[in-house]
Coordinates of C-alpha atoms in Angstrom, one line a residue:
M1 CA 123.0 107.5 -145.6
T2 CA 120.4 106.1 -143.2
Y3 CA 121.8 105.2 -139.8
I4 CA 120.8 102.0 -138.2
T5 CA 119.6 102.6 -134.6
N6 CA 117.8 100.8 -131.9
T7 CA 115.2 103.6 -131.9
N8 CA 114.4 103.0 -135.6
F9 CA 114.2 99.2 -134.9
G10 CA 111.9 99.8 -132.0
K11 CA 109.6 102.0 -134.1
A12 CA 109.5 99.3 -136.8
V13 CA 108.6 96.6 -134.3
R14 CA 105.9 98.9 -132.8
F15 CA 104.4 99.4 -136.2
I16 CA 104.4 95.6 -136.8
Y17 CA 102.8 95.0 -133.4
D18 CA 100.1 97.6 -134.0
N19 CA 99.2 96.2 -137.4
I20 CA 99.8 92.5 -136.8
D21 CA 96.3 91.6 -137.9
Q22 CA 96.7 93.5 -141.2
N23 CA 98.3 92.5 -144.5
I24 CA 101.3 94.8 -144.0
T25 CA 104.1 94.9 -146.5
L26 CA 107.8 95.6 -146.0
K27 CA 107.3 98.9 -147.7
D28 CA 104.7 99.8 -145.1
V29 CA 107.2 99.0 -142.4
A30 CA 110.0 101.0 -144.1
D31 CA 107.7 104.0 -144.6
S32 CA 106.6 104.0 -141.0
V33 CA 110.2 104.4 -139.9
G34 CA 111.3 106.7 -142.8
V35 CA 113.9 104.4 -144.3
S36 CA 114.5 102.7 -147.6
L37 CA 113.7 99.0 -148.1
S38 CA 117.4 98.1 -148.3
S39 CA 118.0 100.0 -145.0
L40 CA 115.1 98.2 -143.4
K41 CA 116.4 94.8 -144.4
R42 CA 119.9 95.7 -143.2
M43 CA 118.6 97.0 -139.9
F44 CA 116.7 93.8 -139.1
I45 CA 119.6 91.5 -140.1
E46 CA 122.1 93.5 -138.0
I47 CA 119.9 93.8 -134.9
S48 CA 117.8 90.7 -134.9
G49 CA 119.7 88.4 -137.2
Q50 CA 116.6 87.8 -139.2
S51 CA 115.1 89.3 -142.4
P52 CA 112.1 91.6 -141.7
G53 CA 109.9 89.1 -143.5
N54 CA 111.0 86.3 -141.2
F55 CA 110.7 88.5 -138.2
I56 CA 107.1 89.4 -139.1
R57 CA 106.2 85.8 -139.7
H58 CA 107.5 84.8 -136.2
F59 CA 105.8 87.7 -134.6
R60 CA 102.5 86.7 -136.2
M61 CA 103.0 83.1 -134.8
E62 CA 103.6 84.3 -131.3
F63 CA 100.6 86.5 -131.5
A64 CA 98.6 83.5 -132.7
F65 CA 100.0 81.3 -129.9
R66 CA 98.8 83.7 -127.3
S67 CA 95.4 83.9 -128.9
L68 CA 95.1 80.1 -128.9
N69 CA 95.1 80.2 -125.1
C70 CA 91.6 81.7 -125.4
K71 CA 89.4 78.5 -125.7
N72 CA 86.4 80.5 -127.0
E73 CA 88.2 81.5 -130.3
S74 CA 88.2 79.0 -133.2
I75 CA 91.5 78.3 -135.0
L76 CA 90.1 80.0 -138.1
S77 CA 89.4 83.2 -136.0
V78 CA 92.9 83.1 -134.7
A79 CA 94.3 82.6 -138.2
L80 CA 92.4 85.6 -139.6
S81 CA 93.4 87.7 -136.6
A82 CA 97.1 86.9 -137.3
G83 CA 96.7 88.1 -140.9
F84 CA 96.3 84.7 -142.6
E85 CA 93.7 84.2 -145.3
D86 CA 92.6 80.7 -144.3
A87 CA 93.1 78.1 -141.5
S88 CA 95.1 75.7 -143.7
A89 CA 97.9 78.2 -144.5
F90 CA 98.0 79.2 -140.9
S91 CA 98.3 75.6 -139.7
R92 CA 101.1 74.9 -142.1
S93 CA 103.1 77.9 -140.9
F94 CA 102.4 77.3 -137.3
K95 CA 103.6 73.7 -137.4
E96 CA 106.7 74.7 -139.3
I97 CA 107.7 77.2 -136.6
F98 CA 106.6 75.4 -133.4
G99 CA 106.8 71.8 -134.5
Y100 CA 103.2 70.9 -133.8
P101 CA 99.8 72.0 -135.1
P102 CA 97.6 74.7 -133.6
R103 CA 95.2 72.2 -132.0
E104 CA 98.2 70.7 -130.1
A105 CA 99.2 74.2 -129.0
R106 CA 96.1 74.5 -126.8
K107 CA 97.6 71.7 -124.6
K108 CA 100.9 73.5 -124.2
L109 CA 101.8 75.8 -121.3
S110 CA 104.5 77.8 -123.0
I111 CA 106.0 78.5 -126.4
V112 CA 108.6 76.1 -127.7
N113 CA 110.5 77.8 -130.5
E114 CA 113.5 76.9 -132.5
L115 CA 116.8 78.5 -131.5
E116 CA 117.9 80.6 -134.4
N117 CA 121.0 82.8 -134.7
I118 CA 122.1 82.2 -131.1
T119 CA 124.2 79.9 -129.1
L120 CA 122.8 78.6 -125.8
E121 CA 124.7 76.0 -123.8
E122 CA 123.1 73.6 -121.3
P123 CA 123.1 75.1 -117.8
E124 CA 125.2 74.6 -114.8
I125 CA 123.4 74.5 -111.4
V126 CA 124.7 77.2 -109.1
E127 CA 123.9 78.6 -105.7
L128 CA 124.0 82.4 -105.5
N129 CA 124.2 84.8 -102.6
E130 CA 121.8 87.7 -102.3
L131 CA 122.5 90.3 -105.0
H132 CA 122.0 94.0 -104.5
I133 CA 121.5 96.2 -107.6
Q134 CA 120.4 99.8 -108.4
A135 CA 117.9 99.7 -111.3
S136 CA 115.6 101.5 -113.5
T137 CA 112.2 99.7 -113.9
Q138 CA 109.8 100.4 -116.8
Q139 CA 106.5 98.9 -117.6
G140 CA 104.8 98.4 -121.0
L141 CA 105.3 96.3 -124.1
Y142 CA 108.6 94.4 -123.5
F143 CA 110.3 95.7 -126.7
E144 CA 109.6 99.2 -125.5
A145 CA 110.0 98.9 -121.8
A146 CA 113.5 97.3 -122.0
P147 CA 115.1 100.0 -124.1
R148 CA 113.6 102.7 -122.0
A149 CA 114.9 101.1 -118.8
W150 CA 118.5 100.7 -120.2
G151 CA 118.4 104.2 -121.6
L152 CA 117.4 105.7 -118.2
L153 CA 120.1 103.7 -116.4
K154 CA 122.7 104.8 -118.9
E155 CA 121.9 108.4 -118.2
K156 CA 122.6 107.8 -114.5
L157 CA 126.1 106.3 -115.0
S158 CA 129.4 108.0 -115.5
S159 CA 131.8 107.3 -118.3
A160 CA 134.0 105.4 -115.9
E161 CA 131.0 103.2 -114.9
L162 CA 130.4 102.4 -118.5
D163 CA 134.1 101.6 -119.3
D164 CA 135.4 98.1 -119.9
D165 CA 137.4 98.3 -116.7
F166 CA 134.4 98.8 -114.5
S167 CA 134.2 96.1 -111.8
G168 CA 130.4 95.9 -111.7
V169 CA 128.0 93.9 -113.9
F170 CA 124.8 94.8 -115.6
V171 CA 121.7 93.0 -114.6
A172 CA 118.4 92.7 -116.5
I173 CA 115.2 91.4 -114.7
S174 CA 112.1 90.2 -116.5
H175 CA 109.5 90.4 -113.8
D176 CA 106.6 89.1 -115.8
N177 CA 105.9 86.5 -118.6
P178 CA 103.4 87.9 -121.1
H179 CA 102.7 84.4 -122.4
T180 CA 101.1 83.0 -119.2
G181 CA 98.0 85.2 -119.5
T182 CA 98.5 86.5 -115.9
V183 CA 99.9 89.9 -117.1
A184 CA 98.8 91.9 -120.0
E185 CA 101.5 92.1 -122.7
N186 CA 101.5 95.9 -122.5
Q187 CA 102.0 95.8 -118.7
V188 CA 105.2 93.8 -118.5
R189 CA 107.8 95.1 -116.0
F190 CA 111.5 95.2 -116.9
S191 CA 114.4 96.4 -114.7
A192 CA 117.8 97.4 -116.0
G193 CA 120.3 97.4 -113.2
V194 CA 124.0 97.5 -112.2
T195 CA 126.1 96.2 -109.3
H196 CA 129.1 97.7 -107.4
V197 CA 128.3 101.4 -107.9
K198 CA 129.6 103.1 -104.8
R199 CA 127.2 106.1 -105.0
D200 CA 123.4 106.3 -104.9
L201 CA 122.1 106.8 -108.4
G202 CA 118.8 108.0 -107.2
I203 CA 116.9 105.1 -108.7
E204 CA 115.3 101.9 -107.3
H205 CA 117.3 99.5 -105.1
I206 CA 116.5 95.8 -105.7
I207 CA 117.6 92.7 -103.9
I208 CA 117.7 89.5 -105.9
P209 CA 117.2 86.7 -103.4
A210 CA 119.8 84.0 -102.7
G211 CA 119.0 80.5 -103.9
V212 CA 119.6 77.8 -106.5
Y213 CA 119.6 78.8 -110.1
A214 CA 120.2 77.2 -113.5
K215 CA 122.8 79.3 -115.2
F216 CA 122.6 79.3 -119.0
H217 CA 125.5 80.7 -121.1
Y218 CA 124.1 82.7 -124.0
F219 CA 126.0 84.2 -126.9
G220 CA 124.2 86.3 -129.5
K221 CA 122.3 89.6 -130.0
A222 CA 120.1 90.9 -127.2
A223 CA 117.2 91.1 -129.8
N224 CA 117.2 87.3 -129.9
L225 CA 117.1 86.7 -126.2
G226 CA 113.4 85.9 -126.5
L227 CA 114.2 82.7 -128.4
A228 CA 116.4 81.6 -125.5
Y229 CA 113.7 82.2 -122.9
H230 CA 111.1 80.3 -125.0
Y231 CA 113.5 77.4 -125.1
I232 CA 114.3 77.5 -121.4
F233 CA 110.6 77.8 -120.2
G234 CA 109.4 75.4 -122.9
Q235 CA 111.5 72.5 -124.2
W236 CA 114.2 72.6 -121.4
A237 CA 111.6 72.9 -118.6
E238 CA 109.6 70.0 -120.0
R239 CA 112.5 67.5 -120.1
S240 CA 114.6 68.7 -117.2
T241 CA 114.6 67.0 -113.8
Q242 CA 115.1 70.5 -112.3
K243 CA 111.9 72.4 -111.6
I244 CA 111.7 76.1 -112.3
N245 CA 110.5 78.3 -109.4
L246 CA 107.8 80.3 -111.1
A247 CA 107.2 82.3 -107.9
R248 CA 110.5 84.1 -108.6
Y249 CA 111.8 85.9 -111.6
P250 CA 114.7 85.1 -113.9
F251 CA 117.4 87.6 -114.5
R252 CA 120.5 87.9 -116.7
M253 CA 124.0 89.4 -116.2
S254 CA 126.7 90.7 -118.6
D255 CA 130.0 92.4 -118.1
E256 CA 129.3 94.9 -120.9
F257 CA 126.5 97.4 -121.1
P258 CA 123.9 95.8 -123.4
N259 CA 124.1 96.7 -127.1
G260 CA 121.5 95.3 -129.4
L261 CA 123.7 95.8 -132.5
I262 CA 126.5 93.4 -131.4
E263 CA 126.8 89.8 -130.2
Q264 CA 127.5 89.6 -126.5
K265 CA 128.1 87.0 -123.8
I266 CA 125.2 86.9 -121.4
A267 CA 124.5 84.6 -118.4
I268 CA 120.8 83.8 -117.9
F269 CA 119.9 82.8 -114.3
V270 CA 116.6 80.8 -113.8
P271 CA 115.4 80.2 -110.2
L272 CA 114.9 76.6 -109.3
I273 CA 112.9 74.9 -106.6
S274 CA 115.4 73.6 -104.0
K275 CA 115.3 69.8 -103.5

C-alpha cells in the first residue's frame, strides 16, 4: 500500500513546477514520486480537492498569468512556454479559468480565480491588538517553504502544545506576494508561528502590528488557501470599499496545527488602510 503524505504531494508539485513548460503526463508525475497512477489521483483529490490533471491545468494558467506581466512577451510565446501547442487553445483555457482573455489579463493587477472546493464567507472588519508569536521563517518556493516552516515549528513544540486543549493559536504569515513581480517566486518568505507558549522555543520572535483588518472565515484544506487569497486580493479588493494596506502582510490563524490532509477552520486577516 502506498501511503499518502504531504512529502509525496510536495515532490509531485515540485516536479510539475520544474516541468511546467513541457508536455508532462500523469504517468510522468507518478513516476517522479514513485507511486501508481491510482495513488497519485487519490493523493491529489485528498490533499488539494482536485484531480492531478485539473491541478496541472490551473498551475499552467497561473504560470501563464505571471508571464503575461512581461510586456515584451507575445501571447503566443506565453502559450508555448505554458505547454500549449497554439495561442487559440491557450486563450480558450485561460478565459475558462480566469473569466477574461489573455489580452485583458495584461490590464489586471492580480489573479482573479474561481473559488473551488472551499467555503469563504464575506469578512467582518475587526480591530486587533498587537500580537506576539514565536515562529519559524523559511524562504523559497511557497509550496516548499510553508511545509518546511511548519515542520520546523512542530519539532520545537511539546505534545501538550500540540494537543487540542492547548490555549494558543497557530499563525501563518505570508510575507511576500509572488504575483506582484516585486519578489521572485523562489524567494517567498513564509512564517509558521504560535502564540501563548510560556517558554522560549529558540526561534524567531515576531510582532504582528495592531490595526484594522478584514477577517475572512475560511473552511477547507490548506492546499486550497491560494484560491482564497486570489479571490481576496483580486475580486474582493476590486469591489470593496475597504482598501487593503499593501505595506503590511496578511496572516491567518487556526486553533489546530495545520494539516493539509483534512478540512479545517481558518481565519484570514488582511490589513486595511484606516479611514
